[in-house]
């Protein structure tokens, strides 16, 4: 019989209880985020790239846990991005792509067919290519074509290599002239993340923000709402809740949500248990902050809970990574509360296999 909501939320989230469910120790990779940020910088350096000029900006081609790095890097650059930084998440590049765009092909496994198609498309166009991968077909092709490869260590779930993908995108943006270099911001952010791992990690208090939120979300369908800088983080939370906790979760953004989805909430509780999480950040527009308060008020009767989560840190790099870490931990804790091993994503593997 399924556990009742109160049974779920009463469970402890200490290292032993987590280890009992987290069979492959995904927690170690999530808590390793600060170290991954530092190591990722070295990995980019090891590719020995010298700066070049791409007046058309940068496209990050990649899917899922690999593609999100481009969106997070763009959020970190914010107003400091001087050229377009866009994502390609399908079989090919946007029609307007020209040879003066850098195409960063990001695939942890190196075998994702959509990313391989973008790699070929960028080559056919004569666009400058850079690859970030742990191996696979993408590494083979890049080596044969003389395309630089930023290496990523093997042995992770692709979504756990988020720091590697994000740092690679940020550094390549700097190298091709789409934004400033952010090396020292990354060092500061890694130190800041270390403190947050202590506060929010398994050894942290049972009433830490991460564990409290996991208990609040574990028996509902979470809807995560970002805005501006936090928009891709809302998507990251959604996908981590999907893949780690194996539950449906959705992401939306303000102010857009107030022009459509807010109406749908009028009947939410008659369909399912929905909870809403809103992100607040130093860069959130003041009118969006007012909208968060009002939207919460207007949907609260239909929700199992509504929550506002503030980013932590000073620079955009720190703030973005703080919320990425929190979402990764929350999704892992929700998995543990639900008794679900957070690591395997069998249905993704099955689908990829059936397409072969
Ligand atoms: C699995 C995961 C997926 C993959 C995606 C693309 O942990 O997060 O979203 O990232 O299926 O695969 P890669 O990253 O190998 O190109």
mmCIF file of C-alpha atoms and ligand atoms in Angstrom:
data_model
loop_
_atom_site.group_PDB
_atom_site.id
_atom_site.type_symbol
_atom_site.label_atom_id
_atom_site.label_comp_id
_atom_site.label_asym_id
_atom_site.label_seq_id
_atom_site.Cartn_x
_atom_site.Cartn_y
_atom_site.Cartn_z
ATOM 1 C CA UNK A 1 0.000 0.000 0.000
ATOM 2 C CA UNK A 2 1.279 3.504 -0.798
ATOM 3 C CA UNK A 3 2.566 5.562 2.136
ATOM 4 C CA UNK A 4 0.149 8.221 3.408
ATOM 5 C CA UNK A 5 1.240 11.885 3.099
ATOM 6 C CA UNK A 6 2.002 12.088 6.826
ATOM 7 C CA UNK A 7 4.084 8.895 6.709
ATOM 8 C CA UNK A 8 6.109 10.426 3.869
ATOM 9 C CA UNK A 9 6.778 13.705 5.649
ATOM 10 C CA UNK A 10 7.629 12.109 8.992
ATOM 11 C CA UNK A 11 10.607 10.230 7.578
ATOM 12 C CA UNK A 12 14.042 11.434 8.581
ATOM 13 C CA UNK A 13 16.486 12.770 6.003
ATOM 14 C CA UNK A 14 19.747 11.970 7.752
ATOM 15 C CA UNK A 15 22.732 10.395 5.944
ATOM 16 C CA UNK A 16 21.722 6.815 6.917
ATOM 17 C CA UNK A 17 18.088 7.166 5.825
ATOM 18 C CA UNK A 18 19.207 8.749 2.569
ATOM 19 C CA UNK A 19 21.832 6.060 1.884
ATOM 20 C CA UNK A 20 19.194 3.362 2.402
ATOM 21 C CA UNK A 21 17.311 4.627 -0.674
ATOM 22 C CA UNK A 22 20.020 6.395 -2.672
ATOM 23 C CA UNK A 23 21.696 3.140 -3.691
ATOM 24 C CA UNK A 24 24.208 4.665 -6.149
ATOM 25 C CA UNK A 25 24.999 7.663 -3.903
ATOM 26 C CA UNK A 26 23.719 10.385 -6.209
ATOM 27 C CA UNK A 27 23.948 12.586 -3.125
ATOM 28 C CA UNK A 28 27.754 12.551 -3.384
ATOM 29 C CA UNK A 29 27.555 13.990 -6.905
ATOM 30 C CA UNK A 30 25.006 16.628 -5.900
ATOM 31 C CA UNK A 31 27.044 17.648 -2.850
ATOM 32 C CA UNK A 32 30.114 17.676 -5.094
ATOM 33 C CA UNK A 33 28.800 20.708 -6.986
ATOM 34 C CA UNK A 34 31.411 23.143 -5.528
ATOM 35 C CA UNK A 35 34.256 20.828 -6.498
ATOM 36 C CA UNK A 36 32.754 20.268 -9.946
ATOM 37 C CA UNK A 37 32.745 24.041 -10.535
ATOM 38 C CA UNK A 38 36.466 24.224 -9.747
ATOM 39 C CA UNK A 39 37.328 21.109 -11.733
ATOM 40 C CA UNK A 40 35.255 22.321 -14.697
ATOM 41 C CA UNK A 41 37.442 25.418 -14.954
ATOM 42 C CA UNK A 42 40.510 23.191 -15.213
ATOM 43 C CA UNK A 43 38.814 21.031 -17.801
ATOM 44 C CA UNK A 44 38.131 24.095 -19.961
ATOM 45 C CA UNK A 45 41.745 25.216 -19.553
ATOM 46 C CA UNK A 46 42.981 21.770 -20.548
ATOM 47 C CA UNK A 47 41.346 22.247 -23.948
ATOM 48 C CA UNK A 48 43.819 25.133 -24.516
ATOM 49 C CA UNK A 49 41.397 27.342 -26.386
ATOM 50 C CA UNK A 50 42.601 30.783 -27.452
ATOM 51 C CA UNK A 51 39.947 33.533 -27.677
ATOM 52 C CA UNK A 52 38.197 34.161 -30.998
ATOM 53 C CA UNK A 53 35.507 36.496 -32.225
ATOM 54 C CA UNK A 54 32.004 35.316 -33.079
ATOM 55 C CA UNK A 55 29.961 38.432 -33.915
ATOM 56 C CA UNK A 56 26.835 36.249 -34.233
ATOM 57 C CA UNK A 57 27.075 35.010 -30.640
ATOM 58 C CA UNK A 58 26.745 31.449 -29.408
ATOM 59 C CA UNK A 59 24.308 28.575 -29.694
ATOM 60 C CA UNK A 60 24.463 25.797 -27.125
ATOM 61 C CA UNK A 61 23.182 22.595 -28.729
ATOM 62 C CA UNK A 62 22.285 19.944 -26.193
ATOM 63 C CA UNK A 63 19.433 18.060 -24.585
ATOM 64 C CA UNK A 64 18.244 17.574 -21.027
ATOM 65 C CA UNK A 65 20.883 17.691 -18.320
ATOM 66 C CA UNK A 66 23.530 18.711 -20.870
ATOM 67 C CA UNK A 67 21.561 21.432 -22.649
ATOM 68 C CA UNK A 68 20.517 23.198 -19.442
ATOM 69 C CA UNK A 69 24.119 24.390 -18.943
ATOM 70 C CA UNK A 70 23.753 26.891 -21.805
ATOM 71 C CA UNK A 71 20.574 28.358 -20.351
ATOM 72 C CA UNK A 72 22.100 28.640 -16.878
ATOM 73 C CA UNK A 73 25.231 30.298 -18.288
ATOM 74 C CA UNK A 74 23.073 32.835 -20.086
ATOM 75 C CA UNK A 75 21.211 33.563 -16.836
ATOM 76 C CA UNK A 76 24.533 34.090 -15.051
ATOM 77 C CA UNK A 77 25.711 36.550 -17.695
ATOM 78 C CA UNK A 78 22.420 38.459 -17.616
ATOM 79 C CA UNK A 79 22.865 42.012 -18.869
ATOM 80 C CA UNK A 80 26.594 41.440 -19.337
ATOM 81 C CA UNK A 81 25.969 39.242 -22.384
ATOM 82 C CA UNK A 82 26.914 41.359 -25.374
ATOM 83 C CA UNK A 83 25.769 38.950 -28.080
ATOM 84 C CA UNK A 84 22.921 36.459 -28.417
ATOM 85 C CA UNK A 85 23.312 33.215 -26.470
ATOM 86 C CA UNK A 86 20.679 30.714 -27.510
ATOM 87 C CA UNK A 87 19.797 27.078 -27.048
ATOM 88 C CA UNK A 88 19.169 24.481 -29.766
ATOM 89 C CA UNK A 89 17.204 21.571 -28.364
ATOM 90 C CA UNK A 90 16.204 19.615 -31.438
ATOM 91 C CA UNK A 91 17.588 17.988 -34.603
ATOM 92 C CA UNK A 92 19.296 21.003 -36.067
ATOM 93 C CA UNK A 93 20.109 24.674 -35.669
ATOM 94 C CA UNK A 94 17.776 27.650 -36.108
ATOM 95 C CA UNK A 95 17.347 28.678 -39.765
ATOM 96 C CA UNK A 96 19.090 32.014 -39.191
ATOM 97 C CA UNK A 97 22.341 30.441 -37.948
ATOM 98 C CA UNK A 98 25.332 31.875 -39.843
ATOM 99 C CA UNK A 99 29.025 30.896 -39.887
ATOM 100 C CA UNK A 100 29.821 33.758 -37.504
ATOM 101 C CA UNK A 101 28.022 31.944 -34.651
ATOM 102 C CA UNK A 102 29.927 29.625 -32.301
ATOM 103 C CA UNK A 103 28.108 26.331 -31.770
ATOM 104 C CA UNK A 104 28.900 24.582 -28.501
ATOM 105 C CA UNK A 105 27.747 20.970 -28.778
ATOM 106 C CA UNK A 106 27.087 19.673 -25.262
ATOM 107 C CA UNK A 107 26.376 16.012 -24.651
ATOM 108 C CA UNK A 108 27.525 14.187 -21.557
ATOM 109 C CA UNK A 109 27.379 10.764 -23.195
ATOM 110 C CA UNK A 110 28.394 12.064 -26.600
ATOM 111 C CA UNK A 111 25.747 9.844 -28.162
ATOM 112 C CA UNK A 112 22.626 11.997 -28.126
ATOM 113 C CA UNK A 113 21.249 12.007 -31.644
ATOM 114 C CA UNK A 114 19.791 15.524 -31.568
ATOM 115 C CA UNK A 115 23.157 16.976 -30.486
ATOM 116 C CA UNK A 116 25.012 14.921 -33.106
ATOM 117 C CA UNK A 117 22.653 16.332 -35.760
ATOM 118 C CA UNK A 118 23.459 19.888 -34.572
ATOM 119 C CA UNK A 119 27.175 19.090 -34.685
ATOM 120 C CA UNK A 120 26.826 18.004 -38.324
ATOM 121 C CA UNK A 121 24.634 21.008 -39.190
ATOM 122 C CA UNK A 122 27.150 23.445 -37.701
ATOM 123 C CA UNK A 123 29.944 21.752 -39.661
ATOM 124 C CA UNK A 124 27.984 21.965 -42.910
ATOM 125 C CA UNK A 125 27.448 25.693 -42.293
ATOM 126 C CA UNK A 126 31.101 26.309 -41.584
ATOM 127 C CA UNK A 127 30.332 27.609 -38.080
ATOM 128 C CA UNK A 128 32.987 27.377 -35.404
ATOM 129 C CA UNK A 129 32.366 24.319 -33.232
ATOM 130 C CA UNK A 130 33.416 23.381 -29.728
ATOM 131 C CA UNK A 131 32.400 20.134 -28.035
ATOM 132 C CA UNK A 132 31.899 19.384 -24.345
ATOM 133 C CA UNK A 133 31.499 15.684 -23.608
ATOM 134 C CA UNK A 134 32.790 12.694 -21.686
ATOM 135 C CA UNK A 135 33.268 10.666 -24.890
ATOM 136 C CA UNK A 136 31.007 8.751 -27.266
ATOM 137 C CA UNK A 137 30.475 9.417 -30.962
ATOM 138 C CA UNK A 138 30.697 13.193 -30.474
ATOM 139 C CA UNK A 139 34.250 12.948 -29.083
ATOM 140 C CA UNK A 140 35.231 10.615 -31.955
ATOM 141 C CA UNK A 141 33.858 12.955 -34.614
ATOM 142 C CA UNK A 142 35.412 16.032 -33.006
ATOM 143 C CA UNK A 143 38.804 14.359 -32.805
ATOM 144 C CA UNK A 144 38.591 13.349 -36.473
ATOM 145 C CA UNK A 145 37.495 16.856 -37.510
ATOM 146 C CA UNK A 146 40.039 18.730 -35.373
ATOM 147 C CA UNK A 147 37.245 20.323 -33.308
ATOM 148 C CA UNK A 148 38.319 21.210 -29.744
ATOM 149 C CA UNK A 149 36.883 19.035 -26.991
ATOM 150 C CA UNK A 150 36.327 20.210 -23.421
ATOM 151 C CA UNK A 151 36.506 16.957 -21.474
ATOM 152 C CA UNK A 152 34.116 15.957 -18.682
ATOM 153 C CA UNK A 153 34.890 13.155 -16.244
ATOM 154 C CA UNK A 154 32.997 9.893 -16.801
ATOM 155 C CA UNK A 155 30.806 8.061 -14.306
ATOM 156 C CA UNK A 156 28.140 10.690 -13.647
ATOM 157 C CA UNK A 157 24.489 10.753 -14.502
ATOM 158 C CA UNK A 158 24.426 13.449 -17.229
ATOM 159 C CA UNK A 159 22.201 15.658 -15.063
ATOM 160 C CA UNK A 160 24.749 15.469 -12.229
ATOM 161 C CA UNK A 161 27.403 16.995 -14.491
ATOM 162 C CA UNK A 162 25.468 20.281 -14.609
ATOM 163 C CA UNK A 163 28.389 22.329 -13.264
ATOM 164 C CA UNK A 164 30.664 21.022 -16.009
ATOM 165 C CA UNK A 165 28.161 21.911 -18.720
ATOM 166 C CA UNK A 166 27.392 25.329 -17.244
ATOM 167 C CA UNK A 167 31.020 26.331 -16.734
ATOM 168 C CA UNK A 168 31.925 25.143 -20.245
ATOM 169 C CA UNK A 169 29.130 27.285 -21.736
ATOM 170 C CA UNK A 170 30.112 30.292 -19.620
ATOM 171 C CA UNK A 171 33.769 30.014 -20.548
ATOM 172 C CA UNK A 172 33.094 29.469 -24.258
ATOM 173 C CA UNK A 173 30.779 32.516 -24.212
ATOM 174 C CA UNK A 174 33.716 34.512 -22.821
ATOM 175 C CA UNK A 175 36.154 33.066 -25.335
ATOM 176 C CA UNK A 176 34.003 33.873 -28.377
ATOM 177 C CA UNK A 177 33.206 37.412 -27.241
ATOM 178 C CA UNK A 178 29.567 36.850 -26.218
ATOM 179 C CA UNK A 179 30.265 37.923 -22.641
ATOM 180 C CA UNK A 180 32.984 38.707 -20.114
ATOM 181 C CA UNK A 181 35.183 35.965 -18.649
ATOM 182 C CA UNK A 182 33.775 34.906 -15.270
ATOM 183 C CA UNK A 183 36.681 32.912 -13.794
ATOM 184 C CA UNK A 184 36.919 34.714 -10.439
ATOM 185 C CA UNK A 185 33.122 34.754 -10.000
ATOM 186 C CA UNK A 186 33.216 30.973 -10.398
ATOM 187 C CA UNK A 187 35.843 30.620 -7.650
ATOM 188 C CA UNK A 188 33.786 32.778 -5.282
ATOM 189 C CA UNK A 189 30.651 30.806 -6.143
ATOM 190 C CA UNK A 190 32.389 27.474 -5.453
ATOM 191 C CA UNK A 191 33.340 28.662 -1.936
ATOM 192 C CA UNK A 192 29.801 29.909 -1.359
ATOM 193 C CA UNK A 193 28.337 26.596 -2.523
ATOM 194 C CA UNK A 194 30.492 24.770 0.001
ATOM 195 C CA UNK A 195 28.794 26.645 2.831
ATOM 196 C CA UNK A 196 25.374 25.902 1.364
ATOM 197 C CA UNK A 197 26.177 22.183 1.108
ATOM 198 C CA UNK A 198 26.828 22.215 4.864
ATOM 199 C CA UNK A 199 23.542 23.998 5.544
ATOM 200 C CA UNK A 200 21.300 22.113 3.098
ATOM 201 C CA UNK A 201 23.104 18.775 2.758
ATOM 202 C CA UNK A 202 22.408 15.458 4.475
ATOM 203 C CA UNK A 203 24.306 16.477 7.625
ATOM 204 C CA UNK A 204 22.284 19.704 7.843
ATOM 205 C CA UNK A 205 19.409 20.195 10.282
ATOM 206 C CA UNK A 206 16.160 18.248 9.788
ATOM 207 C CA UNK A 207 14.400 21.622 9.519
ATOM 208 C CA UNK A 208 16.817 23.063 6.932
ATOM 209 C CA UNK A 209 15.204 24.821 3.999
ATOM 210 C CA UNK A 210 16.025 21.946 1.630
ATOM 211 C CA UNK A 211 14.515 19.216 3.828
ATOM 212 C CA UNK A 212 11.489 21.336 4.793
ATOM 213 C CA UNK A 213 10.719 22.061 1.155
ATOM 214 C CA UNK A 214 11.127 18.404 0.198
ATOM 215 C CA UNK A 215 8.594 17.431 2.870
ATOM 216 C CA UNK A 216 6.231 20.135 1.631
ATOM 217 C CA UNK A 217 6.465 18.989 -1.990
ATOM 218 C CA UNK A 218 6.748 15.216 -1.731
ATOM 219 C CA UNK A 219 3.042 14.397 -2.025
ATOM 220 C CA UNK A 220 2.025 17.058 -4.557
ATOM 221 C CA UNK A 221 2.638 17.948 -8.179
ATOM 222 C CA UNK A 222 5.112 20.855 -7.948
ATOM 223 C CA UNK A 223 4.765 23.824 -10.264
ATOM 224 C CA UNK A 224 7.978 25.868 -10.225
ATOM 225 C CA UNK A 225 7.800 29.491 -11.277
ATOM 226 C CA UNK A 226 10.815 31.557 -12.282
ATOM 227 C CA UNK A 227 11.290 34.941 -13.880
ATOM 228 C CA UNK A 228 14.214 36.349 -15.838
ATOM 229 C CA UNK A 229 17.423 35.044 -14.284
ATOM 230 C CA UNK A 230 15.544 32.315 -12.418
ATOM 231 C CA UNK A 231 13.510 31.059 -15.381
ATOM 232 C CA UNK A 232 15.942 28.322 -16.464
ATOM 233 C CA UNK A 233 16.367 27.345 -12.810
ATOM 234 C CA UNK A 234 12.631 26.701 -12.585
ATOM 235 C CA UNK A 235 13.063 24.358 -15.546
ATOM 236 C CA UNK A 236 16.042 22.671 -13.864
ATOM 237 C CA UNK A 237 13.964 22.061 -10.710
ATOM 238 C CA UNK A 238 11.154 20.622 -12.822
ATOM 239 C CA UNK A 239 13.456 18.238 -14.663
ATOM 240 C CA UNK A 240 15.276 17.187 -11.478
ATOM 241 C CA UNK A 241 11.958 16.460 -9.772
ATOM 242 C CA UNK A 242 10.994 14.409 -12.843
ATOM 243 C CA UNK A 243 14.250 12.449 -13.079
ATOM 244 C CA UNK A 244 15.330 12.110 -9.450
ATOM 245 C CA UNK A 245 11.984 11.949 -7.653
ATOM 246 C CA UNK A 246 10.117 10.364 -10.605
ATOM 247 C CA UNK A 247 7.072 12.611 -10.240
ATOM 248 C CA UNK A 248 5.341 14.962 -12.667
ATOM 249 C CA UNK A 249 6.397 18.579 -12.151
ATOM 250 C CA UNK A 250 5.938 21.667 -14.279
ATOM 251 C CA UNK A 251 7.714 24.977 -14.768
ATOM 252 C CA UNK A 252 6.313 28.339 -15.736
ATOM 253 C CA UNK A 253 7.427 31.968 -15.591
ATOM 254 C CA UNK A 254 6.131 35.279 -14.367
ATOM 255 C CA UNK A 255 4.718 37.613 -15.560
ATOM 256 C CA UNK A 256 3.453 35.249 -18.305
ATOM 257 C CA UNK A 257 1.768 32.934 -15.785
ATOM 258 C CA UNK A 258 -0.555 35.738 -14.733
ATOM 259 C CA UNK A 259 -1.931 35.928 -18.261
ATOM 260 C CA UNK A 260 -3.056 32.296 -18.554
ATOM 261 C CA UNK A 261 -2.078 29.616 -16.036
ATOM 262 C CA UNK A 262 -3.491 31.527 -13.079
ATOM 263 C CA UNK A 263 -6.972 30.879 -14.513
ATOM 264 C CA UNK A 264 -6.308 27.139 -14.681
ATOM 265 C CA UNK A 265 -5.493 27.129 -10.972
ATOM 266 C CA UNK A 266 -9.170 27.943 -10.278
ATOM 267 C CA UNK A 267 -9.960 24.232 -10.604
ATOM 268 C CA UNK A 268 -6.619 22.742 -9.631
ATOM 269 C CA UNK A 269 -7.646 21.004 -6.416
ATOM 270 C CA UNK A 270 -10.483 19.128 -8.125
ATOM 271 C CA UNK A 271 -7.906 17.468 -10.393
ATOM 272 C CA UNK A 272 -4.831 16.797 -8.262
ATOM 273 C CA UNK A 273 -2.712 18.044 -5.370
ATOM 274 C CA UNK A 274 -0.632 20.918 -6.785
ATOM 275 C CA UNK A 275 1.978 22.984 -4.958
ATOM 276 C CA UNK A 276 3.658 26.138 -6.259
ATOM 277 C CA UNK A 277 7.214 27.355 -5.710
ATOM 278 C CA UNK A 278 8.147 30.910 -6.727
ATOM 279 C CA UNK A 279 11.719 32.154 -6.994
ATOM 280 C CA UNK A 280 12.817 35.532 -5.748
ATOM 281 C CA UNK A 281 16.164 37.052 -6.694
ATOM 282 C CA UNK A 282 17.972 40.380 -6.385
ATOM 283 C CA UNK A 283 17.308 40.928 -10.096
ATOM 284 C CA UNK A 284 13.596 40.117 -9.955
ATOM 285 C CA UNK A 285 11.621 43.060 -11.331
ATOM 286 C CA UNK A 286 9.738 44.903 -8.546
ATOM 287 C CA UNK A 287 6.433 44.402 -10.371
ATOM 288 C CA UNK A 288 7.164 40.668 -10.598
ATOM 289 C CA UNK A 289 7.736 40.655 -6.831
ATOM 290 C CA UNK A 290 4.290 42.203 -6.399
ATOM 291 C CA UNK A 291 2.906 39.610 -8.793
ATOM 292 C CA UNK A 292 4.433 36.771 -6.761
ATOM 293 C CA UNK A 293 2.611 37.974 -3.634
ATOM 294 C CA UNK A 294 -0.690 38.463 -5.458
ATOM 295 C CA UNK A 295 -0.481 35.236 -7.468
ATOM 296 C CA UNK A 296 0.196 33.242 -4.296
ATOM 297 C CA UNK A 297 -2.803 34.826 -2.653
ATOM 298 C CA UNK A 298 -5.067 34.087 -5.620
ATOM 299 C CA UNK A 299 -4.081 30.422 -6.047
ATOM 300 C CA UNK A 300 -3.490 29.487 -2.402
ATOM 301 C CA UNK A 301 -6.932 27.947 -1.815
ATOM 302 C CA UNK A 302 -6.369 25.532 -4.685
ATOM 303 C CA UNK A 303 -2.786 24.599 -3.739
ATOM 304 C CA UNK A 304 -1.457 22.215 -1.095
ATOM 305 C CA UNK A 305 1.099 24.946 -0.391
ATOM 306 C CA UNK A 306 2.761 27.944 -1.999
ATOM 307 C CA UNK A 307 6.366 28.836 -1.271
ATOM 308 C CA UNK A 308 8.798 31.626 -2.088
ATOM 309 C CA UNK A 309 12.432 30.628 -2.321
ATOM 310 C CA UNK A 310 15.086 33.344 -2.482
ATOM 311 C CA UNK A 311 18.405 32.868 -4.224
ATOM 312 C CA UNK A 312 21.477 33.197 -2.020
ATOM 313 C CA UNK A 313 24.730 35.037 -2.709
ATOM 314 C CA UNK A 314 25.900 38.293 -4.222
ATOM 315 C CA UNK A 315 26.896 37.725 -7.844
ATOM 316 C CA UNK A 316 24.560 36.216 -10.431
ATOM 317 C CA UNK A 317 26.865 33.176 -10.654
ATOM 318 C CA UNK A 318 26.502 32.538 -6.917
ATOM 319 C CA UNK A 319 22.760 33.146 -6.952
ATOM 320 C CA UNK A 320 22.044 30.881 -9.922
ATOM 321 C CA UNK A 321 24.189 28.061 -8.545
ATOM 322 C CA UNK A 322 22.631 28.411 -5.074
ATOM 323 C CA UNK A 323 19.183 27.676 -6.494
ATOM 324 C CA UNK A 324 20.502 24.871 -8.705
ATOM 325 C CA UNK A 325 22.015 23.207 -5.622
ATOM 326 C CA UNK A 326 18.841 23.669 -3.598
ATOM 327 C CA UNK A 327 16.672 22.166 -6.343
ATOM 328 C CA UNK A 328 19.014 19.217 -6.818
ATOM 329 C CA UNK A 329 18.913 18.475 -3.080
ATOM 330 C CA UNK A 330 15.164 18.983 -2.785
ATOM 331 C CA UNK A 331 14.498 16.597 -5.677
ATOM 332 C CA UNK A 332 16.833 13.994 -4.179
ATOM 333 C CA UNK A 333 15.154 14.310 -0.776
ATOM 334 C CA UNK A 334 11.703 13.988 -2.362
ATOM 335 C CA UNK A 335 12.940 10.750 -3.958
ATOM 336 C CA UNK A 336 14.134 9.490 -0.579
ATOM 337 C CA UNK A 337 10.873 10.428 1.161
ATOM 338 C CA UNK A 338 8.992 8.542 -1.532
ATOM 339 C CA UNK A 339 11.334 5.541 -1.251
ATOM 340 C CA UNK A 340 12.503 5.888 -4.861
ATOM 341 C CA UNK A 341 16.124 5.413 -5.928
ATOM 342 C CA UNK A 342 16.988 8.809 -7.452
ATOM 343 C CA UNK A 343 19.640 7.581 -9.911
ATOM 344 C CA UNK A 344 18.113 5.307 -12.584
ATOM 345 C CA UNK A 345 16.155 6.844 -15.440
ATOM 346 C CA UNK A 346 15.183 3.572 -17.086
ATOM 347 C CA UNK A 347 12.387 4.967 -19.212
ATOM 348 C CA UNK A 348 14.779 7.458 -20.881
ATOM 349 C CA UNK A 349 17.162 4.582 -21.644
ATOM 350 C CA UNK A 350 14.299 2.432 -22.912
ATOM 351 C CA UNK A 351 13.077 5.165 -25.217
ATOM 352 C CA UNK A 352 16.572 5.852 -26.585
ATOM 353 C CA UNK A 353 17.027 2.091 -27.120
ATOM 354 C CA UNK A 354 13.713 1.734 -28.957
ATOM 355 C CA UNK A 355 14.634 4.596 -31.297
ATOM 356 C CA UNK A 356 17.883 2.856 -32.330
HETATM 357 C C1 LIG B 1 20.065 11.938 -17.587
HETATM 358 C C2 LIG B 1 19.672 13.257 -18.084
HETATM 359 C C3 LIG B 1 19.145 13.415 -19.475
HETATM 360 C C4 LIG B 1 20.287 13.518 -20.496
HETATM 361 C C5 LIG B 1 19.733 13.650 -21.920
HETATM 362 C C6 LIG B 1 20.813 13.888 -22.974
HETATM 363 O O1 LIG B 1 20.721 12.047 -16.341
HETATM 364 O O2 LIG B 1 19.746 14.214 -17.363
HETATM 365 O O3 LIG B 1 18.325 14.554 -19.521
HETATM 366 O O4 LIG B 1 21.091 14.637 -20.186
HETATM 367 O O5 LIG B 1 19.015 12.485 -22.240
HETATM 368 O O6 LIG B 1 21.858 12.973 -22.846
HETATM 369 P P1 LIG B 1 23.360 13.498 -22.851
HETATM 370 O O7 LIG B 1 23.436 14.461 -21.702
HETATM 371 O O8 LIG B 1 24.216 12.302 -22.666
HETATM 372 O O9 LIG B 1 23.566 14.163 -24.167
#
